[in-house]
Amino acid sequence: MNSWITNWNKIKIKVKQIIKKQPGKDAESQWTKCSCQEIIYKEDLQNYIKKKVVLEVKNLSLNNSFKNISFSLHEGEVLGFAGVIGSGIDQLTRVLYGFLKPTTGKIYINEHLVDLNNPKDAVKNGIGYLPKDRRSEGLIQFMSLSNNLTLTNLNILKKYGIISRSEEINLTNEWVKKLSIKANNVDILCNYLSGGNQQKVVLAKWMHAGVSIMIMDHPTRGIDVGAKKEVYSVIRDLTNSGISIIIVSDTIEETIGLSNNIIVLKDGELQQIVKSNKGNKPLPIEILKYMV
Amino acid sequence: MKYIIKYSPIISLFTLLFAIGIHTPQFLQISTFIIIAEDAATLFIMSTGIFFVIMLGGIDLSVQSIASLCSVILALCLPQFGYYSFFIAILIGSIFGLISGYFHVTLKIPSFIATLATGGIAASLSLVITNASSIQILQKEKHYISWITETSFYIPNEILVSFSIFILCWFLINYTKFGRYVTSIGAGEAVAWTSGIDVKLNKYFALILSASLAAISGIVLSSRMSAGSPTLANEFLLPAIAAVIIGGTALTGGVGSIQRTLIGVLIISVLRIGMTFIGINIFAQQLVFGCMLIIAVALTIDRSKIPIVK
């Protein structure tokens, strides 16, 4: 038993060293996240909820997945979705982006009733989607960075009806600089970018398209600690500029750290909307008790 | 190695020209090149259409039947409708594109089957309306087709027609939203869909474009032969697909260019004319195209990364 404990300690030390060597200088804080939560999730930059409702969902149901979900999303709010696998949060996010059609219920965007039949409708209504699976839904792997980035809004590149390549390069360079994407040139295939940089390209793709609501499905999945922090600060920048965010996250701590309100689903039913304001964050256990 | 594969189409084009030129020196003449360009013109128009569908990640097998059908329709309509018959032929061609689009996009049938079926419909329709015989374009109607058959500035007009289609399609794939969307759907359909692109509409457009271009190639072909026949464009499908693939457009979609298709078409035409110069049996041509197609497909896609081939 003793030898086991010493071995375990050795492993722990090694893990710490490995984390230190990853990009992101004070990654140590991630390791002891309970004490440093506010720094990691940039809580000091968190917005207070504004009054304006941008998205309202009323009695939304989908067969076998969830029923009678109602909530509203305010301007500049980060709304966290929490729930175990099978609780219906995956389906709920996909309904909100038009992948799935709800069986009953209504969705209002800026107080207008909308019909989201496919992602195209969602984009038209100013919703952006950061997918869980970057490789298959986020970026076209064997297409250049610039082409991927401009895919969501080619209209701004048009001059006399022609897509202007120089405009495209300018726009890409601007966003590469803004989000500090590490890429040798704008024509590099996205396949050669690291996970974190790919995620930043997906973010940029929606940011220049001028969305007002972002649905982020596991935004920090499979990216390194340094890139995670940058994603968090992008989230704060977005909300400060008035964009509302719906977030489904890998860890409950991340959801708590980032969100203003947390919707907890269990077996397809809305259990509770937990407030998670700046300086008054709930403990994970308070969310977990509704989840299971 | 990467560069060799990238430039292999143009290298093989010149190698072919030299090889045939060494065997029969009279091959390397301006007049031969014009014959090659004339031969390439119709094939190129057809290949361009297929190029768009292949860029999408699909395939269009209906082009040769649509081209034949449109040649028949042109020959039938010319006495009555004059210049309007060109529009009628293109319109009917694009309707067949719409039908393939409906099968493929709305009914969600794989493009292979959908266009094969549409091609079958078009082929048998042209056989039915002509009773399986060819229809001559009479001498008094020849002036309608003179804009295709005549020459201007020593260049046959059909070459100019196909060159303008080249310019148009080059512009379409490189500088329009449609072109960009076609490329991205071919490279990653799920991403394109998630990015809010109307995938269905663009697929419809590509199939209609392909069928319309097939119709135009049928028109050019029938003007050249001054006849419309239900079997006029037979033996065109394999060379047309081969040209796109030999040029270096990946069969999986998303990678390729119209210039490459042009080079592919030129390779096919040089082969075709060259083989008659050397004296190879005309029936062996498809054999050569078949082999070329396999070699090109094997070269363009790195198969080590593909676990499953359907």
XYZ file of C-alpha atoms in Angstrom:
602
model
C 0.000 0.000 0.000
C 2.805 2.379 0.924
C 4.636 1.751 -2.307
C 1.405 2.326 -4.162
C 1.013 5.719 -2.517
C 4.556 6.806 -3.310
C 4.066 5.658 -6.897
C 0.860 7.626 -7.098
C 2.598 10.731 -5.818
C 5.305 10.295 -8.402
C 2.704 10.066 -11.120
C 1.012 13.184 -9.815
C 4.260 15.091 -9.914
C 4.920 13.889 -13.438
C 1.481 14.950 -14.562
C 2.079 18.386 -13.081
C 5.350 18.646 -14.961
C 3.673 17.615 -18.182
C 0.983 20.218 -17.746
C 3.624 22.862 -17.087
C 5.284 22.058 -20.387
C 2.047 22.562 -22.292
C 1.339 25.912 -23.883
C -0.105 28.417 -21.429
C 2.331 29.609 -18.837
C 0.568 29.217 -15.506
C -1.246 26.047 -16.324
C -0.688 25.048 -12.722
C -3.852 26.874 -11.821
C -5.892 24.475 -13.964
C -4.589 21.658 -11.823
C -5.793 23.287 -8.609
C -8.826 24.771 -10.163
C -11.034 25.076 -7.064
C -8.939 27.870 -5.623
C -8.293 29.704 -8.843
C -11.589 29.285 -10.626
C -12.155 32.995 -10.992
C -8.888 33.522 -12.798
C -9.300 30.618 -15.170
C -12.799 31.349 -16.325
C -12.209 35.121 -16.406
C -15.054 35.599 -14.005
C -14.068 39.177 -13.270
C -15.070 39.980 -16.832
C -18.472 38.366 -16.532
C -21.428 40.458 -17.586
C -24.508 41.201 -15.583
C -27.619 40.070 -17.440
C -29.297 42.729 -19.512
C -33.055 43.001 -19.767
C -33.434 42.416 -23.478
C -34.505 38.857 -24.333
C -32.932 37.610 -27.562
C -34.137 34.037 -27.562
C -37.213 32.672 -25.909
C -38.223 29.040 -25.902
C -41.735 28.025 -24.895
C -42.854 24.473 -24.103
C -40.374 22.898 -26.479
C -40.646 19.111 -26.805
C -38.987 16.471 -28.899
C -40.211 12.891 -28.923
C -38.268 10.616 -26.578
C -35.708 13.310 -25.783
C -37.136 16.193 -23.792
C -40.457 17.772 -23.013
C -41.887 21.161 -22.022
C -38.682 23.108 -21.908
C -39.123 26.865 -21.482
C -36.394 29.408 -20.900
C -35.179 32.736 -22.158
C -31.753 33.952 -23.172
C -30.843 37.588 -22.571
C -28.487 39.878 -24.406
C -24.907 39.261 -23.331
C -25.823 36.268 -21.212
C -23.965 32.985 -20.999
C -26.503 30.245 -20.474
C -25.100 26.890 -19.458
C -26.815 23.619 -20.217
C -26.070 20.874 -17.726
C -27.180 17.268 -17.680
C -25.852 13.772 -17.972
C -25.721 11.910 -21.277
C -29.253 11.019 -22.236
C -30.786 13.916 -20.342
C -31.691 15.576 -23.622
C -29.262 18.518 -23.670
C -27.593 17.277 -26.855
C -30.917 17.135 -28.624
C -31.961 20.500 -27.199
C -28.894 22.250 -28.605
C -29.409 20.575 -31.948
C -33.059 21.644 -32.019
C -32.020 25.230 -31.335
C -29.723 25.126 -34.359
C -32.276 23.509 -36.663
C -30.665 20.083 -36.990
C -33.747 18.495 -35.483
C -37.314 19.668 -35.709
C -39.173 19.888 -32.395
C -42.470 18.036 -32.124
C -44.181 20.854 -30.240
C -43.221 24.218 -28.837
C -42.237 27.631 -30.087
C -38.958 29.451 -30.496
C -38.889 33.260 -30.518
C -35.892 35.261 -31.623
C -36.060 38.967 -30.788
C -39.738 38.432 -30.022
C -40.446 37.027 -33.484
C -41.681 33.479 -33.872
C -39.160 31.549 -35.984
C -39.238 28.211 -37.694
C -35.845 26.516 -37.633
C -35.988 23.756 -40.213
C -32.299 23.525 -40.982
C -29.015 25.229 -40.069
C -29.555 27.687 -42.912
C -32.645 29.072 -41.144
C -30.697 29.306 -37.902
C -27.879 31.237 -39.564
C -30.406 33.533 -41.210
C -31.773 34.289 -37.734
C -28.332 35.153 -36.446
C -27.455 31.912 -34.672
C -23.969 30.450 -34.936
C -22.954 26.953 -33.957
C -19.633 25.734 -32.650
C -19.873 21.979 -33.079
C -18.734 19.284 -30.746
C -16.949 17.479 -33.538
C -14.532 19.913 -35.153
C -13.236 17.478 -37.719
C -16.554 16.517 -39.237
C -18.746 19.564 -38.622
C -16.532 22.482 -37.691
C -13.961 22.893 -40.426
C -13.366 21.397 -43.822
C -10.070 19.702 -43.105
C -8.681 19.731 -46.614
C -9.593 23.297 -47.436
C -7.500 26.370 -46.766
C -7.845 28.452 -43.626
C -9.099 31.501 -45.517
C -11.756 29.578 -47.453
C -12.974 27.938 -44.264
C -13.107 31.203 -42.386
C -15.116 33.065 -44.999
C -17.546 30.238 -45.727
C -20.233 31.556 -43.400
C -20.441 34.994 -44.967
C -19.237 35.256 -48.538
C -21.444 38.273 -49.189
C -19.055 40.680 -47.492
C -16.299 39.654 -49.898
C -18.295 40.445 -52.986
C -17.345 43.340 -55.207
C -19.634 43.741 -58.195
C -20.887 40.211 -57.590
C -17.375 38.751 -57.737
C -15.672 37.193 -54.752
C -12.590 39.281 -54.120
C -9.603 37.179 -53.175
C -7.669 40.131 -51.758
C -10.581 41.048 -49.490
C -10.635 37.452 -48.330
C -6.942 37.492 -47.477
C -7.325 40.800 -45.620
C -10.261 39.510 -43.606
C -8.446 36.295 -42.742
C -5.302 38.128 -41.675
C -7.381 40.421 -39.502
C -8.962 37.511 -37.642
C -5.734 35.527 -37.458
C -4.249 38.524 -35.665
C -7.300 39.189 -33.490
C -7.545 35.656 -32.105
C -3.786 34.998 -32.375
C -4.259 31.934 -34.534
C -0.923 30.257 -35.137
C -0.744 29.597 -38.855
C 2.111 30.032 -41.303
C -0.075 31.523 -43.991
C -3.740 31.942 -44.829
C -3.648 29.173 -47.431
C -2.580 26.455 -45.022
C -4.938 23.456 -44.952
C -6.911 23.374 -41.710
C -5.852 19.775 -41.232
C -2.365 21.014 -40.341
C -3.541 23.334 -37.551
C -3.583 22.261 -33.919
C -6.869 21.602 -32.143
C -6.859 24.916 -30.335
C -6.088 26.883 -33.470
C -8.766 25.008 -35.369
C -11.266 25.920 -32.672
C -10.246 29.563 -32.955
C -10.842 29.420 -36.706
C -14.340 28.056 -36.059
C -14.940 30.921 -33.616
C -13.657 33.483 -36.110
C -15.843 31.943 -38.790
C -18.936 32.874 -36.818
C -17.688 36.115 -35.318
C -17.209 37.820 -38.673
C -20.567 36.515 -39.845
C -22.200 38.823 -37.337
C -24.176 36.351 -35.268
C -26.112 37.489 -32.214
C -26.466 34.079 -30.555
C -23.714 31.477 -30.372
C -24.408 27.879 -29.445
C -21.178 26.360 -28.187
C -21.222 22.622 -28.011
C -18.186 21.610 -25.949
C -16.024 24.563 -26.989
C -12.921 23.366 -25.131
C -12.996 19.718 -26.090
C -9.628 18.363 -27.115
C -7.684 21.608 -26.993
C -4.686 22.461 -24.835
C -4.793 24.473 -21.629
C -3.455 27.663 -23.184
C -6.004 27.591 -25.986
C -8.761 26.923 -23.454
C -7.956 30.186 -21.712
C -8.036 32.033 -24.983
C -11.439 30.518 -25.747
C -12.654 31.748 -22.347
C -11.499 35.266 -23.033
C -13.148 35.156 -26.460
C -16.383 34.149 -24.739
C -16.081 37.131 -22.399
C -15.320 39.477 -25.297
C -18.350 38.181 -27.172
C -20.735 38.712 -24.288
C -19.331 42.177 -23.630
C -20.129 43.092 -27.203
C -23.722 41.971 -26.650
C -23.662 38.469 -28.103
C -25.533 35.815 -26.136
C -24.047 32.373 -25.685
C -25.518 28.973 -24.968
C -22.859 26.636 -23.695
C -22.678 22.895 -23.202
C -19.430 22.025 -21.572
C -17.142 19.117 -20.787
C -16.974 19.758 -17.070
C -19.441 21.080 -14.562
C -16.806 23.494 -13.240
C -16.449 25.070 -16.651
C -20.212 25.478 -16.964
C -20.387 27.131 -13.540
C -17.387 29.335 -14.206
C -18.605 30.655 -17.524
C -22.378 30.910 -17.145
C -24.775 33.497 -15.774
C -27.550 30.948 -15.489
C -27.474 27.190 -15.695
C -30.330 25.085 -16.979
C -30.283 21.595 -15.525
C -32.009 18.804 -17.380
C -32.745 15.329 -16.123
C -34.512 12.649 -18.121
C -35.723 15.243 -20.605
C -37.284 17.503 -18.037
C -36.126 20.899 -16.873
C -35.201 20.480 -13.227
C -33.972 23.869 -12.197
C -32.495 27.094 -13.486
C -29.540 27.762 -11.208
C -28.258 31.333 -10.928
C -24.502 31.609 -11.245
C -23.664 35.288 -10.939
C -20.280 36.879 -10.569
C -18.850 36.316 -7.122
C -21.747 34.118 -6.134
C -21.041 30.875 -7.940
C -22.806 27.700 -6.896
C -20.781 24.690 -5.898
C -20.687 21.767 -8.328
C -22.654 19.668 -5.881
C -25.576 22.080 -6.057
C -25.838 21.453 -9.803
C -25.099 17.751 -9.557
C -27.956 17.114 -7.155
C -30.398 18.179 -9.869
C -28.576 16.259 -12.581
C -28.726 12.800 -11.073
C 6.694 12.982 -55.607
C 3.891 15.355 -54.644
C 4.880 17.743 -57.434
C 5.197 14.960 -59.965
C 1.615 13.903 -59.256
C 0.456 17.502 -59.332
C 1.968 18.226 -62.709
C 1.601 14.741 -64.169
C -1.404 15.652 -66.382
C 0.467 18.395 -68.245
C 3.659 16.305 -68.374
C 1.784 13.383 -69.867
C 0.094 15.656 -72.403
C 3.442 16.817 -73.762
C 4.958 13.347 -73.541
C 2.075 12.033 -75.623
C 2.473 14.798 -78.208
C 6.191 14.062 -78.514
C 5.765 10.301 -78.599
C 3.192 10.458 -81.374
C 5.221 13.174 -83.116
C 8.326 10.984 -83.200
C 6.347 8.069 -84.615
C 4.571 10.111 -87.274
C 6.179 13.564 -87.737
C 3.236 14.892 -89.803
C 1.202 14.761 -86.578
C 2.879 17.910 -85.289
C 1.161 20.360 -87.630
C -1.131 23.313 -87.049
C -3.894 21.590 -89.010
C -3.693 18.528 -86.759
C -3.877 20.695 -83.698
C -7.027 22.327 -85.025
C -8.512 18.861 -85.597
C -7.607 17.969 -82.014
C -9.146 21.190 -80.703
C -12.306 20.575 -82.712
C -12.541 17.082 -81.334
C -11.850 18.365 -77.836
C -14.491 21.103 -78.062
C -17.582 18.923 -77.677
C -15.922 16.637 -75.176
C -14.789 19.613 -73.137
C -18.288 21.108 -72.933
C -19.583 17.793 -71.638
C -16.683 17.290 -69.228
C -17.166 20.748 -67.742
C -20.669 19.800 -66.690
C -19.474 16.562 -65.123
C -16.645 18.498 -63.477
C -19.114 20.508 -61.385
C -20.934 17.382 -60.239
C -17.686 15.571 -59.425
C -16.505 18.630 -57.477
C -19.660 18.209 -55.398
C -18.639 14.657 -54.638
C -21.230 13.123 -56.935
C -21.216 11.786 -60.461
C -23.369 12.452 -63.504
C -23.857 9.451 -65.770
C -26.743 10.922 -67.739
C -24.757 13.353 -69.907
C -24.289 11.258 -73.019
C -27.969 10.356 -73.256
C -29.002 13.964 -72.662
C -26.582 15.116 -75.363
C -28.026 12.595 -77.827
C -31.588 13.530 -76.931
C -30.872 17.210 -77.404
C -29.263 16.601 -80.780
C -32.456 14.837 -81.841
C -34.621 17.639 -80.474
C -32.540 20.244 -82.284
C -32.809 18.370 -85.582
C -36.563 17.955 -85.131
C -37.241 21.545 -84.087
C -35.047 23.414 -86.595
C -37.567 23.345 -89.503
C -40.328 24.776 -87.325
C -38.754 26.979 -84.709
C -35.494 28.121 -86.286
C -33.140 29.736 -83.808
C -35.525 29.061 -80.914
C -34.817 25.343 -81.223
C -31.419 25.896 -79.576
C -33.169 27.250 -76.506
C -35.729 24.441 -76.615
C -32.941 21.842 -76.696
C -31.064 23.454 -73.797
C -34.296 23.841 -71.837
C -35.178 20.181 -72.248
C -31.628 19.260 -71.270
C -31.888 21.329 -68.096
C -35.257 19.750 -67.301
C -33.469 16.415 -67.262
C -30.944 17.975 -64.898
C -33.848 19.007 -62.716
C -35.170 15.438 -62.791
C -31.785 14.031 -61.707
C -31.711 16.718 -59.050
C -35.114 15.670 -57.790
C -34.037 12.018 -57.646
C -30.700 12.756 -56.033
C -31.442 15.664 -53.711
C -35.100 15.459 -52.783
C -35.565 11.694 -52.883
C -32.029 11.235 -51.523
C -30.986 8.601 -54.027
C -27.205 8.371 -54.620
C -26.200 10.473 -57.629
C -24.801 7.377 -59.345
C -28.222 5.672 -59.468
C -30.227 8.873 -59.925
C -28.310 10.038 -62.981
C -28.073 6.518 -64.393
C -31.873 6.341 -64.276
C -32.307 9.809 -65.795
C -29.839 8.859 -68.504
C -31.869 5.736 -69.233
C -35.040 7.779 -69.498
C -33.405 10.295 -71.846
C -31.856 7.569 -73.985
C -35.037 5.639 -74.489
C -37.040 8.821 -75.032
C -34.761 9.801 -77.899
C -35.077 6.300 -79.379
C -38.866 6.453 -79.129
C -39.320 9.871 -80.741
C -37.012 9.036 -83.644
C -37.904 5.377 -84.080
C -34.224 4.655 -83.587
C -33.154 6.447 -86.721
C -31.079 9.549 -87.227
C -32.592 12.827 -88.398
C -30.728 14.832 -91.009
C -30.453 18.596 -90.780
C -31.537 19.617 -94.299
C -29.569 21.944 -96.551
C -32.133 24.754 -96.243
C -31.838 24.676 -92.436
C -28.062 24.744 -92.470
C -27.926 28.527 -92.060
C -29.307 28.163 -88.550
C -26.321 26.121 -87.469
C -23.756 28.080 -89.422
C -22.678 29.999 -86.307
C -21.283 26.713 -85.031
C -19.926 25.185 -88.207
C -18.245 28.205 -89.782
C -14.789 29.502 -89.005
C -13.812 32.964 -87.876
C -10.196 34.172 -87.871
C -9.122 30.718 -89.157
C -10.532 29.120 -85.994
C -13.608 26.879 -86.161
C -16.463 28.469 -84.243
C -17.089 25.398 -82.107
C -13.663 25.928 -80.552
C -14.683 29.494 -79.730
C -17.979 28.263 -78.254
C -16.207 25.830 -75.988
C -13.561 28.419 -75.128
C -16.248 30.861 -73.981
C -17.760 28.076 -71.894
C -14.309 27.514 -70.414
C -14.068 31.195 -69.418
C -17.592 31.200 -68.028
C -17.113 28.076 -65.931
C -13.656 29.156 -64.764
C -15.264 32.333 -63.489
C -18.145 30.369 -61.976
C -16.003 27.969 -59.953
C -13.414 30.528 -58.810
C -15.224 33.787 -58.284
C -18.836 33.087 -57.387
C -20.616 31.880 -54.289
C -21.930 28.911 -56.238
C -18.408 27.796 -57.117
C -17.163 28.198 -53.574
C -20.144 26.319 -52.194
C -19.726 23.475 -54.694
C -16.082 23.100 -53.657
C -16.897 23.145 -49.959
C -19.791 20.699 -50.282
C -17.453 18.319 -52.089
C -14.726 18.722 -49.487
C -16.976 18.489 -46.429
C -20.707 18.327 -46.856
C -21.481 18.223 -43.127
C -19.413 21.349 -42.494
C -21.023 23.143 -45.408
C -24.464 22.250 -44.093
C -23.593 23.326 -40.570
C -22.240 26.622 -41.900
C -25.697 27.434 -43.191
C -25.108 26.729 -46.874
C -28.134 25.596 -48.875
C -26.602 22.276 -49.891
C -29.713 21.059 -51.686
C -30.082 24.133 -53.865
C -26.439 24.045 -54.903
C -26.682 20.361 -55.775
C -29.712 21.111 -57.913
C -27.817 23.911 -59.662
C -24.813 21.708 -60.346
C -26.914 18.922 -61.840
C -28.921 21.364 -63.962
C -25.707 23.026 -65.127
C -24.245 19.654 -66.014
C -27.318 18.655 -68.015
C -27.482 22.027 -69.790
C -23.848 21.781 -70.788
C -24.495 18.243 -72.003
C -27.326 19.681 -74.100
C -24.983 22.317 -75.545
C -22.422 19.651 -76.386
C -25.218 17.668 -78.095
C -26.111 20.770 -80.113
C -22.512 21.367 -81.171
C -22.066 17.713 -82.030
C -25.212 17.521 -84.137
C -24.298 20.735 -85.945
C -20.939 19.235 -86.762
C -22.499 16.031 -88.048
C -25.494 17.947 -89.480
C -27.749 15.296 -88.039
C -29.410 14.399 -84.793
C -29.264 10.821 -83.694
C -30.291 8.932 -80.553
C -26.863 7.294 -80.494
C -24.881 10.390 -81.486
C -23.061 10.925 -78.187
C -22.632 7.277 -77.270
C -19.049 6.419 -76.358
C -18.756 9.930 -74.871
C -19.407 9.143 -71.236
C -16.217 7.249 -70.446
C -13.910 9.782 -72.146
C -15.766 12.673 -70.509
C -15.433 11.267 -66.990
C -11.896 10.099 -67.767
C -10.960 13.617 -68.872
C -12.106 15.142 -65.592
C -10.288 12.528 -63.534
C -7.120 12.420 -65.661
C -6.924 16.198 -65.279
C -6.552 15.644 -61.546
C -9.969 16.369 -60.125
C -10.473 13.988 -57.229
C -13.426 11.648 -57.565
C -14.197 12.287 -53.898
C -14.876 15.946 -54.656
C -13.602 19.257 -53.399
C -10.273 19.244 -55.225
C -9.837 20.183 -58.851
C -10.021 22.967 -61.370
C -11.451 23.730 -64.755
C -7.974 24.198 -66.240
C -7.112 20.675 -65.189
C -10.264 19.427 -66.872
C -9.170 21.212 -70.060
C -5.813 19.427 -69.925
C -7.585 16.131 -69.295
C -9.768 16.674 -72.342
C -6.734 17.552 -74.454
C -4.999 14.348 -73.338
C -8.046 12.320 -74.365
C -8.291 14.087 -77.724
C -4.584 13.797 -78.462
C -4.849 10.103 -77.658
C -7.922 9.712 -79.823
C -6.530 11.529 -82.859
C -3.041 10.179 -82.231
C -4.242 6.610 -82.211
C -5.789 7.030 -85.642
C -2.518 8.577 -86.849
C -0.491 5.667 -85.550
C -3.030 3.199 -86.848
C -4.421 1.628 -83.713
C -7.776 -0.067 -84.134
C -10.548 2.424 -83.376
C -12.320 -0.173 -81.246
C -9.348 -0.359 -78.924
C -9.774 3.293 -77.930
C -12.101 2.654 -75.020
C -9.591 0.109 -73.763
C -6.929 2.812 -73.591
C -9.331 5.278 -71.905
C -10.294 2.670 -69.351
C -6.649 2.027 -68.455
C -5.914 5.770 -68.291
C -8.879 6.283 -65.963
C -7.699 3.625 -63.533
C -4.136 4.988 -63.519
C -5.354 8.553 -62.966
C -7.676 7.619 -60.107
C -4.953 5.541 -58.484
C -2.549 8.474 -58.704
C -4.804 11.341 -57.637
C -6.019 9.877 -54.358
C -3.690 8.724 -51.656
C -5.368 5.437 -50.917
C -3.302 4.583 -47.877
C -5.493 6.944 -45.848
C -8.788 5.440 -46.956
C -9.818 2.462 -44.847
C -13.046 1.557 -46.624
C -13.715 1.624 -50.376
C -17.305 1.176 -51.433
